[in-house]
């Protein structure tokens, strides 16, 4: 047994050599000394033994009571009604869930039914509605040429859909449903065929399939080369050049040729090198963002348009000033 227990026994019974003593543990109180002598004699390994005493450990099981606050029935009902009111639900909705739960083969008690019903109700309330107030349906696209009235061309539809897929805070199941409901004709047939061959296809897989069918046949590398060789034309405003450039940049992104995080830098770099050298707006933009972080598309377009308006107003200001002097 442990050396500490042997040491305690030696201390209690003076004159015992600890090297020749041992402790026999886990012996029931009803076992007599004669029985223990008999067992020890049969073991023979210990030799003649003498029992010096017994040590009994008394264990007391103490239970501590804790007070638990139980919510009153009225308090629970008021909280439940307040929760349902905030979620736009009534007790009738909970009753309907309880009725459907009672049809299960196993019949749990009322508390279990109520908990399950409230949990199901909370999940439904937290789920993103397909036609919620923050949801704007995608424009229709069929892939027909010429584009029918009320539909979008592929580039405009794909750009909007790509943006909305990043903005929607919902599951991919809802995203697939929203994309599918905006398609008809040949476009819907392509997505339908993809779902048959690959039931696990995501909303982005839908866009890739439509890009293959209706998008440009140029590769991402070819589109990037075209983007790098797109320059401002004589007489073209810088804002118009920026819009033309950004459309091509989004085509590169849809083909996987550039990441979203790198688009702002690529855009401002191409504006700096592709704009006309004598364009005053482009010169001001170069100086403004030479040492600044690259702006977003909306920030850059806003600055360009403000500069263009200022340049247009300068001749009028000079003309008014000259008239006032004369």
Coordinates of C-alpha atoms in Angstrom, one line a residue:
X1 CA 0.0 0.0 0.0
X2 CA 1.1 3.6 -0.1
X3 CA 4.1 4.5 2.0
X4 CA 2.3 7.4 3.7
X5 CA -0.3 5.1 5.1
X6 CA 2.4 2.7 6.4
X7 CA 4.1 5.6 8.0
X8 CA 0.9 6.6 9.8
X9 CA 0.4 3.1 11.1
X10 CA 4.0 3.0 12.4
X11 CA 3.5 6.3 14.2
X12 CA 0.3 5.0 15.9
X13 CA 1.8 1.7 16.9
X14 CA 5.2 2.4 18.4
X15 CA 7.9 -0.3 18.1
X16 CA 6.9 -1.4 14.6
X17 CA 9.6 -1.6 12.0
X18 CA 8.2 0.0 8.9
X19 CA 10.3 -2.2 6.6
X20 CA 8.5 -5.3 8.0
X21 CA 5.0 -3.9 8.1
X22 CA 2.2 -3.8 5.5
X23 CA -1.4 -2.6 5.4
X24 CA -4.2 -4.8 4.3
X25 CA -6.8 -2.5 2.8
X26 CA -10.4 -2.7 1.6
X27 CA -11.3 -5.3 4.3
X28 CA -15.0 -5.4 5.3
X29 CA -15.9 -4.8 8.9
X30 CA -17.5 -8.2 9.2
X31 CA -14.3 -10.1 8.5
X32 CA -12.8 -11.5 11.8
X33 CA -9.1 -11.7 12.7
X34 CA -9.2 -15.5 12.4
X35 CA -10.3 -15.2 8.8
X36 CA -7.5 -12.8 8.0
X37 CA -4.9 -15.0 9.7
X38 CA -6.1 -18.0 7.7
X39 CA -5.8 -16.1 4.4
X40 CA -2.4 -14.7 5.3
X41 CA -1.2 -18.2 6.2
X42 CA -2.3 -19.6 2.9
X43 CA -0.4 -16.8 1.1
X44 CA 2.8 -18.0 2.8
X45 CA 4.8 -15.2 1.2
X46 CA 4.4 -12.9 4.3
X47 CA 5.4 -15.6 6.9
X48 CA 4.1 -15.4 10.5
X49 CA 2.0 -12.2 10.8
X50 CA 0.4 -10.4 13.7
X51 CA -2.5 -8.0 13.4
X52 CA -1.7 -4.8 15.4
X53 CA -5.0 -3.0 14.9
X54 CA -7.6 -1.8 12.5
X55 CA -8.2 1.7 11.0
X56 CA -11.8 2.5 10.0
X57 CA -12.5 5.6 7.9
X58 CA -16.0 7.1 8.3
X59 CA -17.4 8.8 5.2
X60 CA -20.4 11.1 5.6
X61 CA -22.4 12.0 2.6
X62 CA -23.5 15.5 3.0
X63 CA -26.1 16.9 0.6
X64 CA -26.4 20.6 0.1
X65 CA -29.8 22.0 -1.0
X66 CA -29.9 24.9 -3.5
X67 CA -32.8 27.2 -4.0
X68 CA -34.0 27.3 -7.6
X69 CA -36.2 30.2 -8.8
X70 CA -39.2 28.9 -10.7
X71 CA -40.8 31.4 -13.0
X72 CA -44.5 31.9 -12.2
X73 CA -47.1 30.9 -14.8
X74 CA -48.1 34.5 -15.4
X75 CA -44.6 35.7 -15.8
X76 CA -43.9 32.9 -18.3
X77 CA -47.0 33.7 -20.3
X78 CA -46.2 37.4 -20.4
X79 CA -42.7 36.7 -21.7
X80 CA -44.0 34.3 -24.3
X81 CA -46.6 36.7 -25.6
X82 CA -44.0 39.5 -25.7
X83 CA -41.6 37.3 -27.7
X84 CA -44.3 36.3 -30.1
X85 CA -45.4 39.9 -30.6
X86 CA -41.8 41.0 -31.4
X87 CA -41.6 38.2 -34.0
X88 CA -45.0 39.0 -35.5
X89 CA -46.6 35.7 -34.4
X90 CA -49.5 34.7 -32.2
X91 CA -50.5 31.8 -30.0
X92 CA -52.4 30.4 -32.9
X93 CA -49.1 29.7 -34.7
X94 CA -47.8 27.9 -31.6
X95 CA -51.0 25.9 -31.3
X96 CA -50.7 24.8 -34.9
X97 CA -47.2 23.5 -34.3
X98 CA -48.4 21.7 -31.1
X99 CA -51.2 20.1 -33.1
X100 CA -48.8 18.8 -35.7
X101 CA -46.3 17.6 -33.0
X102 CA -49.1 15.6 -31.3
X103 CA -49.4 13.4 -34.3
X104 CA -46.0 11.9 -33.8
X105 CA -45.9 8.2 -32.7
X106 CA -44.2 9.0 -29.4
X107 CA -46.2 11.3 -27.2
X108 CA -43.9 13.6 -25.1
X109 CA -45.2 15.6 -22.2
X110 CA -46.7 19.1 -22.6
X111 CA -43.5 20.9 -21.6
X112 CA -41.5 19.0 -24.3
X113 CA -44.1 19.9 -26.9
X114 CA -44.0 23.5 -26.0
X115 CA -40.2 23.7 -26.1
X116 CA -40.1 22.0 -29.5
X117 CA -42.8 24.3 -30.8
X118 CA -41.1 27.4 -29.7
X119 CA -37.7 26.2 -31.1
X120 CA -39.3 25.5 -34.4
X121 CA -41.0 28.9 -34.4
X122 CA -37.7 30.7 -33.6
X123 CA -36.0 28.9 -36.5
X124 CA -38.7 30.0 -38.8
X125 CA -38.5 33.6 -37.6
X126 CA -34.7 33.7 -37.9
X127 CA -34.7 32.2 -41.4
X128 CA -34.2 34.6 -44.2
X129 CA -37.4 35.1 -46.1
X130 CA -37.3 34.6 -49.8
X131 CA -39.3 37.7 -50.5
X132 CA -38.4 39.8 -47.5
X133 CA -38.4 43.6 -47.4
X134 CA -34.6 43.7 -48.1
X135 CA -34.8 41.4 -51.1
X136 CA -35.0 42.8 -54.6
X137 CA -35.6 40.3 -57.3
X138 CA -33.1 39.9 -60.1
X139 CA -33.9 41.0 -63.6
X140 CA -35.1 38.4 -66.0
X141 CA -32.7 36.8 -68.5
X142 CA -33.4 34.2 -71.1
X143 CA -30.5 34.4 -73.5
X144 CA -32.6 35.2 -76.5
X145 CA -31.3 37.5 -79.3
X146 CA -32.4 40.3 -79.7
X147 CA -33.1 40.8 -76.0
X148 CA -36.9 40.8 -75.4
X149 CA -38.6 43.7 -73.8
X150 CA -38.4 43.6 -70.0
X151 CA -35.2 41.4 -70.0
X152 CA -31.5 42.2 -69.6
X153 CA -28.5 41.5 -71.7
X154 CA -26.2 38.9 -70.3
X155 CA -23.4 41.2 -69.2
X156 CA -25.7 43.5 -67.2
X157 CA -27.6 40.5 -65.7
X158 CA -24.4 38.7 -64.8
X159 CA -22.8 41.8 -63.2
X160 CA -25.9 42.4 -61.1
X161 CA -26.2 38.7 -60.1
X162 CA -22.5 38.5 -59.1
X163 CA -22.9 41.5 -56.9
X164 CA -26.1 40.3 -55.3
X165 CA -24.6 36.9 -54.5
X166 CA -22.0 38.6 -52.4
X167 CA -24.5 40.9 -50.7
X168 CA -27.2 38.4 -49.8
X169 CA -27.0 37.1 -46.2
X170 CA -28.7 33.8 -46.7
X171 CA -28.0 30.1 -47.4
X172 CA -26.8 28.9 -50.8
X173 CA -30.2 27.1 -51.2
X174 CA -32.0 30.4 -51.1
X175 CA -29.4 31.9 -53.5
X176 CA -29.9 29.1 -56.0
X177 CA -33.6 29.6 -55.8
X178 CA -33.3 33.3 -56.4
X179 CA -31.0 32.8 -59.4
X180 CA -33.3 30.1 -60.9
X181 CA -36.4 32.2 -60.6
X182 CA -34.8 35.0 -62.7
X183 CA -34.2 32.7 -65.7
X184 CA -36.3 31.4 -68.5
X185 CA -35.9 30.0 -71.9
X186 CA -32.5 28.6 -72.9
X187 CA -30.9 30.0 -69.7
X188 CA -33.3 28.1 -67.5
X189 CA -32.7 24.9 -69.5
X190 CA -29.0 25.2 -68.9
X191 CA -29.4 25.5 -65.1
X192 CA -32.0 22.8 -65.1
X193 CA -29.6 20.4 -66.9
X194 CA -26.8 21.3 -64.4
X195 CA -29.0 20.5 -61.5
X196 CA -29.7 17.1 -63.0
X197 CA -26.1 16.2 -63.6
X198 CA -24.8 17.8 -60.4
X199 CA -27.4 18.1 -57.6
X200 CA -24.8 19.6 -55.3
X201 CA -24.2 22.6 -57.7
X202 CA -24.0 26.0 -56.0
X203 CA -25.3 29.4 -57.1
X204 CA -21.8 30.2 -58.3
X205 CA -21.8 27.0 -60.4
X206 CA -25.0 28.3 -62.0
X207 CA -23.2 31.5 -63.0
X208 CA -20.2 29.6 -64.4
X209 CA -22.5 27.5 -66.6
X210 CA -24.3 30.6 -67.9
X211 CA -21.0 32.3 -68.5
X212 CA -19.8 29.4 -70.6
X213 CA -23.0 29.5 -72.7
X214 CA -23.7 33.3 -73.0
X215 CA -20.5 35.0 -71.9
X216 CA -17.5 35.9 -73.9
X217 CA -15.4 33.1 -75.3
X218 CA -12.2 34.9 -74.4
X219 CA -10.1 33.5 -71.5
X220 CA -9.3 35.4 -68.4
X221 CA -5.8 36.1 -69.7
X222 CA -7.1 37.5 -73.0
X223 CA -9.5 39.8 -71.2
X224 CA -6.8 41.0 -68.9
X225 CA -4.6 41.8 -72.0
X226 CA -7.6 43.7 -73.5
X227 CA -8.0 45.6 -70.2
X228 CA -4.4 46.6 -70.1
X229 CA -4.6 47.9 -73.7
X230 CA -7.8 49.9 -73.3
X231 CA -7.0 53.6 -73.5
X232 CA -9.0 56.8 -73.4
X233 CA -10.0 58.1 -76.8
X234 CA -9.7 61.6 -78.1
X235 CA -12.8 63.6 -77.0
X236 CA -13.9 61.0 -74.5
X237 CA -14.6 62.1 -71.0
X238 CA -12.6 60.4 -68.3
X239 CA -15.8 59.3 -66.6
X240 CA -16.9 57.6 -69.8
X241 CA -13.5 55.9 -70.1
X242 CA -13.7 54.8 -66.4
X243 CA -17.2 53.2 -67.0
X244 CA -15.9 51.4 -70.1
X245 CA -12.8 50.2 -68.2
X246 CA -14.7 49.0 -65.2
X247 CA -17.1 46.9 -67.3
X248 CA -14.2 45.1 -68.8
X249 CA -12.6 44.6 -65.4
X250 CA -15.7 42.9 -64.1
X251 CA -15.6 40.5 -67.1
X252 CA -12.1 39.6 -66.1
X253 CA -13.3 39.0 -62.5
X254 CA -16.2 36.7 -63.7
X255 CA -13.7 34.7 -65.6
X256 CA -11.5 34.3 -62.5
X257 CA -8.7 36.5 -63.8
X258 CA -8.6 38.8 -60.8
X259 CA -9.7 38.8 -57.2
X260 CA -12.1 41.5 -55.7
X261 CA -9.4 42.7 -53.4
X262 CA -7.1 43.6 -56.3
X263 CA -9.7 45.3 -58.5
X264 CA -9.3 48.8 -57.1
X265 CA -5.5 48.8 -57.6
X266 CA -5.8 47.5 -61.1
X267 CA -8.4 50.1 -62.0
X268 CA -6.5 53.2 -60.7
X269 CA -3.3 51.9 -62.3
X270 CA -5.0 51.6 -65.7
X271 CA -6.6 55.0 -65.4
X272 CA -3.2 56.5 -64.7
X273 CA -1.5 54.9 -67.6
X274 CA -4.4 54.7 -70.1
X275 CA -5.8 58.2 -69.9
X276 CA -4.8 61.0 -72.3
X277 CA -1.7 62.8 -71.1
X278 CA -3.3 66.3 -71.8
X279 CA -6.5 65.5 -69.9
X280 CA -6.7 67.9 -66.9
X281 CA -9.0 65.6 -64.9
X282 CA -6.7 62.6 -65.4
X283 CA -3.7 64.7 -64.3
X284 CA -5.5 65.7 -61.1
X285 CA -6.5 62.1 -60.4
X286 CA -2.9 61.0 -60.9
X287 CA -1.6 63.5 -58.4
X288 CA -4.4 62.8 -55.9
X289 CA -4.0 59.0 -55.7
X290 CA -0.2 58.8 -56.4
X291 CA 0.5 58.3 -52.7
X292 CA -2.9 57.3 -51.4
X293 CA -4.5 53.8 -51.2
X294 CA -6.5 52.9 -54.3
X295 CA -10.1 54.2 -54.2
X296 CA -13.2 52.1 -54.9
X297 CA -15.0 52.5 -58.1
X298 CA -17.7 54.8 -56.7
X299 CA -15.1 57.0 -55.0
X300 CA -13.1 57.3 -58.1
X301 CA -16.1 58.0 -60.3
X302 CA -17.3 60.7 -57.8
X303 CA -13.9 62.5 -57.9
X304 CA -13.7 62.3 -61.7
X305 CA -17.2 63.8 -62.1
X306 CA -16.6 66.6 -59.6
X307 CA -13.4 67.5 -61.4
X308 CA -15.2 67.5 -64.8
X309 CA -17.9 69.8 -63.4
X310 CA -15.3 72.2 -62.0
X311 CA -13.5 72.4 -65.4
X312 CA -16.8 73.1 -67.1
X313 CA -17.7 75.9 -64.7
X314 CA -14.3 77.7 -65.0
X315 CA -14.9 79.4 -68.4
X316 CA -18.3 80.7 -67.1
X317 CA -16.7 82.0 -64.0
X318 CA -14.0 83.8 -66.0
X319 CA -16.6 85.2 -68.3
X320 CA -18.7 86.6 -65.5
X321 CA -15.6 88.1 -63.9
X322 CA -14.5 89.8 -67.1
X323 CA -18.0 91.4 -67.6
X324 CA -17.9 92.7 -64.0
X325 CA -14.5 94.4 -64.6
X326 CA -15.6 96.1 -67.9

